């Protein structure tokens, strides 16, 4: 009897020894990890990869922003913005597809889409059909870009899948910093280089916005206010006040509009803003702003109110078609003439059409700024361009010496340096990073390429490892009990 059982025990023992040998890297990695990082990484390569359900992580469902994709594709955009905006509103109100709404708007407005979408067809219906194919291709390209970014980020065994026609599912197991991973996968990385508008043009626009707000506050017809303002402009200094000149007071947000509006304009600071009381009655928008070293600063208390004002349809109509107003990526601390330093967000008025885009970037690397640069010791990203980009950059900088160019990423200004001389090399630097990790992530994103359109997060879940730990413990106990029963 014992002789007959011997081969069975030998076979069981061999299987157990083989299983222990195969599982030893996994057991060591998850239960007894080495302190040395290189040894730990080598061990991770041999260990079994636990899925999202076992080690936790994040699950994100994203959707391609089709309206923004269409806007990015279009040429001669300034003549098309009204139709694009109306199509977006119509699609939402009528619950139809955006491209169907755009076709209706174009036909009703007698717009020939062929003027704006060259090589996409002749008839409007033909162009819309081509744009539908472009949207489908954009999802596939976004899928590839996200894969490239995640691969460089170093997440093991990611799941990246297409869902339906314009959605993408991303599952990242074992992610330690969900916020950083979220920014990495969803950031469009639309890099643009746009010239800043001249100060007199910007001041004229601020005056128009002042008139819009004043009209709302007083009920006086806007055309009448424009006439009054025009007659008094020559006798009055209309520049945004400096820190030392302003006499601040706190008022209710409702006072900006004269009456309580149906929509709440309350800010995070309890419904109050800080204005310069010397100019508030005549220039209510200017009273919310400060001149900080030649830039337009917005005190932290006023940011939300200014955002709401810039979103008003009357204010949008007051902006020139070739201008857009965007925010800085980071806040700035600024003080003047002995005054304490305060924190400001910065507004920039730039050309709507960029002089150059990130398509020409061939390489990007993160490092710390050199001693001779304005960002000495600060994290930056160095960019190199292809020959086409180098020529365009050379023309742009050569024709605009002593003017400022904004380096814009996803509609946020990272820096706006003065062009001191022509730059023929095609090299430049992006400043304004908060940390070296942010600079590294940005370099990853730029190397992997920009998403063809912004991605909207439809669903997001962060899954903790508790459930996985319980499952592993129960599985281990079950295996031990099963092994004991087999031996018996």
Coordinates of C-alpha atoms in Angstrom, one line a residue:
X1 CA 0.0 0.0 0.0
X2 CA 2.8 2.4 1.0
X3 CA 4.7 1.6 -2.2
X4 CA 1.6 2.5 -4.2
X5 CA 1.2 5.9 -2.5
X6 CA 4.9 6.9 -2.9
X7 CA 4.6 8.1 -6.6
X8 CA 1.5 10.2 -5.6
X9 CA 3.4 11.9 -2.7
X10 CA 6.4 12.5 -5.0
X11 CA 4.2 14.1 -7.6
X12 CA 2.3 16.2 -5.0
X13 CA 5.6 17.3 -3.5
X14 CA 7.1 18.2 -6.9
X15 CA 4.0 20.3 -7.8
X16 CA 4.2 22.1 -4.4
X17 CA 7.9 22.8 -4.8
X18 CA 7.4 24.1 -8.3
X19 CA 4.5 26.3 -7.1
X20 CA 6.5 27.7 -4.2
X21 CA 9.4 28.4 -6.6
X22 CA 7.1 30.2 -9.1
X23 CA 5.3 32.2 -6.4
X24 CA 8.3 33.1 -4.4
X25 CA 8.9 36.4 -6.2
X26 CA 5.3 37.4 -5.7
X27 CA 5.3 36.4 -2.0
X28 CA 8.6 38.3 -1.5
X29 CA 7.4 41.4 -3.4
X30 CA 4.1 41.8 -1.7
X31 CA 4.9 40.6 1.9
X32 CA 8.7 41.0 2.3
X33 CA 9.7 43.8 -0.2
X34 CA 13.5 44.7 -0.3
X35 CA 14.5 48.2 0.7
X36 CA 16.7 48.8 -2.4
X37 CA 14.6 50.3 -5.2
X38 CA 16.4 48.6 -8.0
X39 CA 16.0 45.2 -6.4
X40 CA 12.3 46.0 -5.7
X41 CA 11.8 46.9 -9.4
X42 CA 13.5 43.7 -10.6
X43 CA 11.4 41.7 -8.2
X44 CA 8.2 43.4 -9.5
X45 CA 9.0 42.3 -13.0
X46 CA 8.9 38.6 -11.9
X47 CA 5.9 38.9 -9.5
X48 CA 2.3 38.2 -10.5
X49 CA 0.5 41.4 -11.4
X50 CA -2.6 41.9 -9.2
X51 CA -5.6 43.4 -10.9
X52 CA -7.7 46.4 -9.9
X53 CA -10.0 44.3 -7.8
X54 CA -7.1 42.9 -5.7
X55 CA -4.7 45.8 -5.2
X56 CA -7.0 48.8 -5.7
X57 CA -6.5 51.7 -8.1
X58 CA -8.6 53.9 -10.3
X59 CA -11.3 53.4 -12.9
X60 CA -12.1 56.3 -15.2
X61 CA -14.5 56.6 -18.1
X62 CA -13.8 59.6 -20.5
X63 CA -15.5 61.0 -23.5
X64 CA -14.0 63.0 -26.4
X65 CA -15.3 66.6 -26.5
X66 CA -16.6 66.7 -30.1
X67 CA -17.4 70.5 -30.2
X68 CA -13.8 71.3 -29.3
X69 CA -12.5 68.8 -31.9
X70 CA -14.5 70.5 -34.6
X71 CA -13.2 73.9 -33.5
X72 CA -9.6 72.7 -33.6
X73 CA -10.1 71.4 -37.1
X74 CA -11.8 74.5 -38.5
X75 CA -9.9 77.3 -40.3
X76 CA -11.1 80.9 -40.5
X77 CA -12.5 80.3 -37.0
X78 CA -13.4 83.8 -36.2
X79 CA -16.3 83.7 -38.8
X80 CA -17.6 80.4 -37.4
X81 CA -17.6 80.8 -33.6
X82 CA -21.2 82.0 -33.4
X83 CA -22.4 79.0 -35.3
X84 CA -20.3 76.5 -33.3
X85 CA -21.6 77.9 -30.0
X86 CA -25.2 77.9 -31.3
X87 CA -24.8 74.3 -32.4
X88 CA -23.6 73.2 -29.0
X89 CA -26.6 74.9 -27.3
X90 CA -29.0 73.4 -29.8
X91 CA -27.6 69.9 -29.3
X92 CA -28.0 70.2 -25.6
X93 CA -31.5 71.7 -25.8
X94 CA -32.9 69.4 -28.5
X95 CA -31.0 66.3 -27.3
X96 CA -29.4 65.6 -30.6
X97 CA -25.9 64.9 -31.8
X98 CA -23.6 67.9 -32.0
X99 CA -22.7 67.4 -35.6
X100 CA -26.4 67.1 -36.6
X101 CA -27.0 70.4 -34.8
X102 CA -24.0 72.0 -36.6
X103 CA -25.5 71.0 -40.0
X104 CA -28.8 72.6 -39.1
X105 CA -27.2 75.8 -37.9
X106 CA -25.0 76.0 -41.0
X107 CA -27.9 75.5 -43.3
X108 CA -30.1 78.0 -41.5
X109 CA -27.3 80.6 -41.5
X110 CA -26.3 80.0 -45.1
X111 CA -22.8 79.1 -44.0
X112 CA -20.7 77.2 -46.5
X113 CA -18.7 74.8 -44.3
X114 CA -16.3 74.1 -47.2
X115 CA -14.7 77.6 -46.5
X116 CA -13.8 76.4 -43.0
X117 CA -13.1 72.7 -43.5
X118 CA -10.8 72.5 -46.5
X119 CA -10.4 69.1 -48.1
X120 CA -13.4 67.7 -46.2
X121 CA -15.9 68.0 -49.1
X122 CA -18.1 70.5 -50.9
X123 CA -21.6 70.1 -49.7
X124 CA -22.4 70.8 -46.0
X125 CA -23.9 67.2 -45.5
X126 CA -20.7 65.7 -47.1
X127 CA -18.5 67.7 -44.7
X128 CA -20.5 66.7 -41.7
X129 CA -20.1 63.0 -42.7
X130 CA -16.4 63.5 -43.0
X131 CA -16.3 65.2 -39.6
X132 CA -18.1 62.1 -38.1
X133 CA -15.3 59.9 -39.5
X134 CA -12.8 62.4 -38.1
X135 CA -14.4 62.1 -34.6
X136 CA -14.3 58.3 -34.7
X137 CA -10.6 58.5 -35.7
X138 CA -10.0 61.0 -32.9
X139 CA -11.2 58.5 -30.3
X140 CA -8.8 55.9 -31.8
X141 CA -5.9 58.4 -31.7
X142 CA -6.8 59.4 -28.1
X143 CA -6.7 55.7 -27.2
X144 CA -3.1 55.4 -28.6
X145 CA -1.9 58.7 -26.9
X146 CA -3.3 57.6 -23.5
X147 CA -1.6 54.2 -23.9
X148 CA 1.8 55.9 -24.6
X149 CA 1.4 58.2 -21.6
X150 CA 0.5 55.4 -19.2
X151 CA 3.4 53.3 -20.5
X152 CA 5.9 56.1 -19.8
X153 CA 4.2 56.7 -16.4
X154 CA 5.2 53.2 -15.4
X155 CA 1.8 51.6 -14.3
X156 CA 1.9 47.8 -14.7
X157 CA -0.8 46.0 -16.6
X158 CA -3.1 49.0 -17.4
X159 CA -6.5 48.4 -19.0
X160 CA -7.3 50.9 -21.7
X161 CA -10.4 50.1 -23.9
X162 CA -12.7 51.9 -26.3
X163 CA -16.4 51.9 -25.2
X164 CA -19.0 52.8 -27.8
X165 CA -18.3 55.4 -30.4
X166 CA -16.6 58.2 -28.3
X167 CA -15.7 56.9 -24.9
X168 CA -12.6 55.4 -23.4
X169 CA -12.2 53.3 -20.2
X170 CA -9.0 53.5 -18.3
X171 CA -8.2 51.2 -15.3
X172 CA -4.9 51.7 -13.5
X173 CA -4.2 49.1 -10.8
X174 CA -2.0 50.0 -7.8
X175 CA -1.8 53.8 -8.6
X176 CA -0.4 55.6 -5.5
X177 CA -1.2 59.1 -6.6
X178 CA -4.7 59.2 -8.3
X179 CA -4.6 63.0 -8.8
X180 CA -1.3 62.8 -10.7
X181 CA -2.5 59.9 -12.8
X182 CA -5.8 61.7 -13.6
X183 CA -4.0 64.8 -14.8
X184 CA -1.7 62.6 -16.9
X185 CA -4.4 60.8 -18.8
X186 CA -7.0 63.6 -19.3
X187 CA -4.8 66.6 -20.0
X188 CA -5.2 67.6 -23.7
X189 CA -1.7 69.0 -23.9
X190 CA -2.7 71.5 -26.5
X191 CA 0.5 73.7 -26.6
X192 CA 0.2 77.1 -28.2
X193 CA 2.4 80.1 -28.6
X194 CA 0.3 83.3 -28.9
X195 CA 1.3 87.0 -28.9
X196 CA -0.2 89.2 -26.2
X197 CA -2.4 92.0 -27.3
X198 CA -1.0 95.5 -27.0
X199 CA -1.8 97.3 -23.7
X200 CA -4.0 100.0 -25.4
X201 CA -6.1 97.3 -27.1
X202 CA -6.5 95.5 -23.7
X203 CA -7.5 98.7 -22.0
X204 CA -10.1 99.4 -24.6
X205 CA -11.7 96.0 -24.0
X206 CA -11.7 96.5 -20.2
X207 CA -13.5 99.8 -20.8
X208 CA -16.1 98.0 -22.9
X209 CA -16.6 95.5 -20.1
X210 CA -16.9 98.3 -17.6
X211 CA -19.7 99.7 -19.7
X212 CA -21.5 96.4 -19.9
X213 CA -21.4 96.1 -16.1
X214 CA -22.4 99.7 -15.6
X215 CA -25.3 99.2 -18.0
X216 CA -26.5 96.1 -16.0
X217 CA -26.1 98.1 -12.7
X218 CA -27.8 101.3 -13.8
X219 CA -30.2 100.1 -16.4
X220 CA -28.9 102.7 -18.8
X221 CA -28.8 101.7 -22.5
X222 CA -25.3 100.4 -23.4
X223 CA -25.0 102.6 -26.5
X224 CA -25.7 105.7 -24.4
X225 CA -23.0 104.6 -21.9
X226 CA -20.5 104.1 -24.7
X227 CA -21.1 107.6 -26.0
X228 CA -20.7 109.0 -22.5
X229 CA -17.5 107.0 -21.9
X230 CA -16.1 108.1 -25.3
X231 CA -16.6 111.8 -24.4
X232 CA -14.8 111.5 -21.1
X233 CA -12.0 109.1 -21.9
X234 CA -9.6 111.8 -23.0
X235 CA -10.0 113.6 -19.7
X236 CA -9.7 110.5 -17.5
X237 CA -6.9 108.0 -16.9
X238 CA -8.5 104.6 -17.5
X239 CA -5.6 102.3 -16.8
X240 CA -6.0 99.6 -14.2
X241 CA -4.9 101.0 -10.8
X242 CA -1.7 99.9 -9.2
X243 CA -1.5 98.3 -5.7
X244 CA -0.4 101.5 -4.0
X245 CA -3.0 103.6 -5.7
X246 CA -6.1 101.5 -4.9
X247 CA -8.3 102.1 -1.9
X248 CA -9.9 98.7 -1.3
X249 CA -13.2 98.0 0.3
X250 CA -15.2 94.8 0.6
X251 CA -18.7 94.8 -1.0
X252 CA -21.4 92.3 -1.8
X253 CA -21.1 90.7 -5.2
X254 CA -24.7 91.8 -5.9
X255 CA -23.5 95.4 -5.8
X256 CA -21.5 94.8 -9.0
X257 CA -24.8 94.1 -10.8
X258 CA -26.9 96.6 -8.9
X259 CA -29.6 94.1 -8.0
X260 CA -29.8 90.6 -6.8
X261 CA -29.7 88.3 -9.8
X262 CA -31.5 85.0 -10.2
X263 CA -28.2 83.3 -10.7
X264 CA -26.0 83.3 -7.6
X265 CA -22.7 85.1 -8.1
X266 CA -21.5 84.4 -4.6
X267 CA -17.8 83.6 -4.2
X268 CA -16.0 81.1 -2.0
X269 CA -15.3 84.0 0.4
X270 CA -18.9 84.4 1.4
X271 CA -20.4 86.5 -1.4
X272 CA -18.1 89.5 -1.1
X273 CA -15.4 90.9 -3.3
X274 CA -12.6 93.6 -2.9
X275 CA -12.9 96.7 -5.1
X276 CA -11.1 99.9 -5.5
X277 CA -13.7 102.3 -4.2
X278 CA -12.2 105.3 -6.0
X279 CA -13.3 104.0 -9.4
X280 CA -16.0 101.4 -8.6
X281 CA -19.0 103.6 -9.6
X282 CA -17.7 104.5 -13.1
X283 CA -15.5 101.4 -13.8
X284 CA -16.9 98.4 -11.9
X285 CA -14.9 95.8 -13.7
X286 CA -11.6 97.7 -13.5
X287 CA -12.2 98.1 -9.8
X288 CA -11.9 94.3 -9.4
X289 CA -8.5 94.2 -11.1
X290 CA -5.0 95.3 -10.1
X291 CA -1.9 96.3 -12.0
X292 CA 0.9 93.9 -10.9
X293 CA 4.1 94.7 -12.6
X294 CA 2.4 95.4 -15.9
X295 CA 0.1 92.4 -15.8
X296 CA -3.6 92.3 -14.9
X297 CA -3.9 90.8 -11.4
X298 CA -7.1 89.5 -9.9
X299 CA -7.1 89.3 -6.0
X300 CA -8.0 85.8 -4.8
X301 CA -11.4 87.1 -3.4
X302 CA -12.4 88.3 -6.8
X303 CA -11.5 85.4 -9.0
X304 CA -14.9 83.6 -9.0
X305 CA -16.7 86.9 -9.7
X306 CA -14.4 87.8 -12.5
X307 CA -14.9 84.4 -14.1
X308 CA -18.7 84.9 -13.9
X309 CA -18.4 88.3 -15.5
X310 CA -16.3 87.1 -18.4
X311 CA -18.8 84.3 -19.0
X312 CA -21.7 86.8 -19.5
X313 CA -22.9 86.8 -23.1
X314 CA -22.9 90.6 -23.2
X315 CA -19.2 90.6 -22.2
X316 CA -18.3 87.9 -24.7
X317 CA -19.9 90.1 -27.4
X318 CA -17.7 93.0 -26.3
X319 CA -14.5 91.1 -27.0
X320 CA -12.9 91.5 -30.5
X321 CA -13.3 88.3 -32.6
X322 CA -9.5 87.8 -32.7
X323 CA -8.9 88.0 -28.9
X324 CA -9.4 85.7 -26.0
X325 CA -8.8 86.3 -22.3
X326 CA -7.3 83.4 -20.4
X327 CA -5.8 82.8 -16.9
X328 CA -2.3 82.1 -15.7
X329 CA -1.5 78.5 -14.7
X330 CA -0.2 79.6 -11.3
X331 CA -0.9 82.3 -8.8
X332 CA 1.6 85.1 -8.2
X333 CA 2.6 86.8 -5.0
X334 CA 3.1 90.5 -5.5
X335 CA 3.5 93.6 -3.3
X336 CA 4.3 97.2 -4.0
X337 CA 5.6 100.3 -2.4
X338 CA 6.0 98.8 1.1
X339 CA 2.6 97.0 0.9
X340 CA 2.5 93.4 2.1
X341 CA 2.6 90.7 -0.6
X342 CA -0.7 89.3 -1.7
X343 CA -1.7 86.4 -3.9
X344 CA -3.1 87.1 -7.4
X345 CA -4.3 85.2 -10.4
X346 CA -3.3 86.8 -13.7
X347 CA -5.4 87.5 -16.7
X348 CA -3.8 87.6 -20.2
X349 CA -5.4 88.9 -23.4
X350 CA -3.9 87.0 -26.4
X351 CA -4.4 86.5 -30.1
X352 CA -7.1 83.9 -30.6
X353 CA -5.2 82.3 -33.4
X354 CA -1.8 81.0 -32.2
X355 CA 1.4 81.8 -34.0
X356 CA 2.7 78.3 -33.4
X357 CA 1.3 75.0 -31.9
X358 CA 2.9 72.0 -30.1
X359 CA 2.6 69.8 -33.3
X360 CA 6.2 70.9 -34.1
X361 CA 7.7 69.7 -30.8
X362 CA 10.1 66.8 -31.3
X363 CA 11.4 66.4 -27.8
X364 CA 10.7 67.5 -24.2
X365 CA 12.7 67.1 -21.1
X366 CA 12.3 68.1 -17.5
X367 CA 15.1 69.8 -15.5
X368 CA 15.9 72.8 -13.3
X369 CA 16.4 76.2 -14.9
X370 CA 20.0 77.3 -15.4
X371 CA 21.7 80.1 -13.5
X372 CA 21.3 82.6 -16.3
X373 CA 17.6 82.1 -16.8
X374 CA 14.7 83.8 -15.1
X375 CA 13.7 80.4 -13.7
X376 CA 17.0 79.6 -12.2
X377 CA 16.7 76.6 -9.8
X378 CA 13.0 76.2 -10.7
X379 CA 11.5 73.1 -12.5
X380 CA 11.1 73.7 -16.3
X381 CA 10.6 71.8 -19.5
X382 CA 13.0 72.2 -22.4
X383 CA 11.5 71.9 -25.9
X384 CA 13.1 71.2 -29.2
X385 CA 11.2 71.7 -32.5
X386 CA 11.4 70.2 -36.0
X387 CA 12.7 72.2 -38.9
X388 CA 9.3 73.5 -39.8
X389 CA 8.7 74.6 -36.2
X390 CA 12.2 76.2 -36.0
X391 CA 11.5 78.3 -39.1
X392 CA 8.1 79.4 -37.8
X393 CA 9.5 80.2 -34.4
X394 CA 12.3 82.1 -36.0
X395 CA 9.8 84.2 -38.1
X396 CA 7.5 84.8 -35.1
X397 CA 10.3 85.9 -32.7
X398 CA 12.1 87.9 -35.4
X399 CA 9.0 89.9 -36.4
X400 CA 7.9 90.7 -32.8
X401 CA 11.1 91.8 -30.9
X402 CA 10.2 93.5 -27.6
X403 CA 6.7 92.1 -27.7
X404 CA 5.5 89.4 -25.3
X405 CA 4.5 85.8 -26.4
X406 CA 2.4 83.6 -24.1
X407 CA 3.3 80.0 -23.8
X408 CA -0.1 78.4 -23.4
X409 CA -1.0 74.8 -22.4
X410 CA -4.7 73.9 -22.4
X411 CA -5.8 77.5 -22.3
X412 CA -3.6 78.3 -19.3
X413 CA -0.6 80.7 -19.6
X414 CA 2.6 79.1 -18.1
X415 CA 4.8 82.1 -19.0
X416 CA 4.7 85.2 -21.1
X417 CA 8.3 86.3 -21.7
X418 CA 9.4 89.4 -23.7
X419 CA 11.0 88.5 -27.1
X420 CA 14.5 90.0 -26.8
X421 CA 15.9 88.7 -30.1
X422 CA 15.2 86.4 -33.0
X423 CA 15.4 82.7 -32.0
X424 CA 16.5 80.6 -35.0
X425 CA 17.3 77.4 -33.2
X426 CA 13.8 76.1 -32.5
X427 CA 14.4 75.7 -28.8
X428 CA 12.4 77.2 -26.0
X429 CA 11.5 76.7 -22.3
X430 CA 8.2 76.3 -20.5
X431 CA 8.3 77.7 -17.0
X432 CA 5.7 78.0 -14.2
X433 CA 5.9 74.4 -12.8
X434 CA 5.1 73.9 -9.1
X435 CA 7.3 70.8 -8.8
X436 CA 9.8 68.6 -10.7
X437 CA 7.1 65.9 -10.8
X438 CA 4.8 68.3 -12.6
X439 CA 7.6 69.1 -15.1
X440 CA 8.3 65.4 -15.6
X441 CA 4.6 64.7 -16.2
X442 CA 4.3 67.5 -18.7
X443 CA 7.4 66.3 -20.6
X444 CA 5.8 62.8 -20.8
X445 CA 2.6 64.3 -22.1
X446 CA 4.3 66.4 -24.7
X447 CA 6.5 63.5 -25.9
X448 CA 3.5 61.2 -26.2
X449 CA 1.6 63.8 -28.2
X450 CA -1.5 66.0 -27.6
X451 CA -4.9 64.5 -27.5
X452 CA -6.9 65.4 -30.6
X453 CA -9.6 67.0 -28.4
X454 CA -10.3 67.5 -24.7
X455 CA -11.5 64.5 -22.7
X456 CA -14.4 64.9 -20.3
X457 CA -14.5 62.6 -17.3
X458 CA -17.9 60.9 -17.3
X459 CA -17.3 58.5 -14.4
X460 CA -14.5 58.0 -11.9
X461 CA -14.0 55.6 -9.1
X462 CA -11.0 55.2 -6.8
X463 CA -11.0 51.6 -5.5
X464 CA -9.2 50.9 -2.2
X465 CA -7.1 47.8 -1.6
X466 CA -9.3 46.6 1.3
X467 CA -11.5 44.3 -0.7
X468 CA -8.4 42.9 -2.5
X469 CA -6.6 42.3 0.8
X470 CA -9.7 40.4 2.1
X471 CA -9.9 38.3 -1.1
X472 CA -6.1 37.5 -0.9
X473 CA -6.4 36.4 2.8
X474 CA -9.5 34.3 2.1
X475 CA -7.8 32.7 -1.0
X476 CA -4.7 32.0 1.0
X477 CA -6.7 30.3 3.8
X478 CA -8.7 28.3 1.3
X479 CA -5.4 27.1 -0.4
X480 CA -3.9 26.0 3.0
X481 CA -7.1 24.2 4.0
X482 CA -7.3 22.5 0.6
X483 CA -3.6 21.5 0.8
X484 CA -4.2 20.0 4.3
X485 CA -7.2 18.0 3.0
X486 CA -5.2 16.7 0.1
X487 CA -2.4 15.6 2.4
X488 CA -4.9 13.8 4.7

